[in-house]
Amino acid sequence: MVKCICGAVFDVIVDLRTRSSTFGKWHGEILSSDNMKMMYIPEGLAHGFQTLEKNAELVYLHTEFYNPKYEGGVRFDDPNLAIDWPLPPAMISDKDRNLPLLSQLRKYF
């Protein structure tokens, strides 16, 4: 579960489960301290967000302790996903910029 407790973000989930009928599909919602929405992220889905206001803060609830060995993802600008981000990307970490495309990632599932 993820919730924005300060500011606002555009929160996105992407289905990475190759046997799922929704593989490669994404869904996005605005989470904010005003609307108090939360998003549930099932196992096998990637999660990313874009801050829409300065000083945005998120709270995560996880089923397991964080382990960097299991960290991964897919590129924010993957043309096959065509995520409709509300703002042009401004600051992207090297880690996020260098994530694989969905077509490259699929070979691992």
C-alpha positions as MATLAB code, in Angstrom:
seq = 'MVKCICGAVFDVIVDLRTRSSTFGKWHGEILSSDNMKMMYIPEGLAHGFQTLEKNAELVYLHTEFYNPKYEGGVRFDDPNLAIDWPLPPAMISDKDRNLPLLSQLRKYF';
ca = [
       0.000    0.000    0.000;
       1.186    3.519   -0.680;
      -0.304    6.814    0.450;
       0.734   10.421   -0.054;
       0.670   12.259    3.283;
       2.077   15.587    2.074;
       1.804   17.219   -1.355;
       0.761   15.212   -4.403;
       2.140   12.527   -6.726;
       1.033   10.715   -9.861;
       1.362    7.091   -8.794;
       1.665    4.316  -11.397;
       1.575    0.527  -11.269;
       2.637   -1.716  -14.176;
       1.775   -5.410  -14.418;
       4.985   -7.430  -14.906;
       3.343  -10.851  -14.475;
       3.879  -12.495  -17.872;
       0.985  -14.940  -17.397;
      -1.454  -12.176  -16.518;
      -4.060  -10.952  -18.984;
      -2.989   -7.419  -18.020;
       0.766   -7.957  -18.543;
       2.366   -4.698  -19.662;
      -0.676   -2.591  -18.787;
      -0.427    0.352  -16.418;
      -2.764    2.285  -14.173;
      -2.126    5.691  -12.625;
      -3.828    7.765   -9.937;
      -3.146   11.088   -8.306;
      -2.462   10.508   -4.627;
      -2.428   13.589   -2.436;
      -2.767   14.779    1.106;
      -6.010   16.411   -0.052;
      -7.728   13.379   -1.591;
      -6.268   10.849    0.923;
      -6.347    8.021   -1.662;
      -4.180    4.943   -1.186;
      -2.983    2.531   -3.859;
      -2.656   -1.218   -3.413;
       0.269   -2.724   -5.322;
       0.011   -6.514   -5.691;
       3.151   -8.629   -5.899;
       4.455   -8.812   -9.458;
       3.592   -5.210  -10.291;
       6.124   -2.430  -10.680;
       5.519    0.870   -8.933;
       6.687    4.363   -9.730;
       5.570    7.906   -9.192;
       6.070   11.470  -10.328;
       5.934   14.272   -7.780;
       3.408   16.950   -8.655;
       4.187   19.307   -5.770;
       7.327   20.184   -3.868;
       7.970   18.308   -0.637;
       5.744   15.344   -1.450;
       5.921   12.571    1.146;
       4.797    8.972    0.730;
       4.174    6.220    3.254;
       4.594    2.591    2.168;
       3.302   -0.573    3.821;
       5.167   -3.707    2.689;
       4.651   -7.447    3.090;
       8.406   -8.035    3.527;
      11.486   -6.176    4.702;
      13.342   -4.247    1.985;
      16.047   -6.293    0.260;
      18.036   -4.607   -2.543;
      18.659   -8.057   -4.067;
      15.026   -8.068   -5.243;
      14.910   -4.484   -6.456;
      14.273   -3.912  -10.128;
      11.990   -2.056  -12.450;
      11.214   -0.910  -15.920;
      12.005    2.394  -17.619;
       9.625    5.283  -17.038;
       9.725    6.225  -20.731;
       9.263    2.761  -22.237;
       7.414    3.362  -25.545;
       5.593    0.025  -25.222;
       4.087    1.140  -21.913;
       3.384    4.702  -23.086;
       2.689    5.954  -19.574;
       0.905    9.294  -19.756;
       2.902   11.211  -17.141;
       1.179   14.512  -16.271;
       4.420   16.553  -16.336;
       7.524   16.348  -18.506;
      10.240   14.400  -16.660;
      12.544   16.851  -14.905;
      14.856   14.971  -12.534;
      15.510   11.274  -13.082;
      18.040    9.270  -11.120;
      20.748    7.396  -13.031;
      19.325    4.185  -11.592;
      15.848    4.879  -13.015;
      17.208    6.158  -16.320;
      19.141    2.895  -16.784;
      16.339    0.440  -16.008;
      15.493   -1.997  -18.814;
      12.612   -1.713  -21.248;
       9.706   -4.107  -20.722;
      10.814   -6.158  -23.765;
      14.274   -6.608  -22.186;
      12.810   -7.437  -18.789;
      10.415  -10.079  -20.097;
      13.226  -12.600  -20.605;
      13.636  -12.793  -16.805;
      10.034  -13.937  -16.184;
];
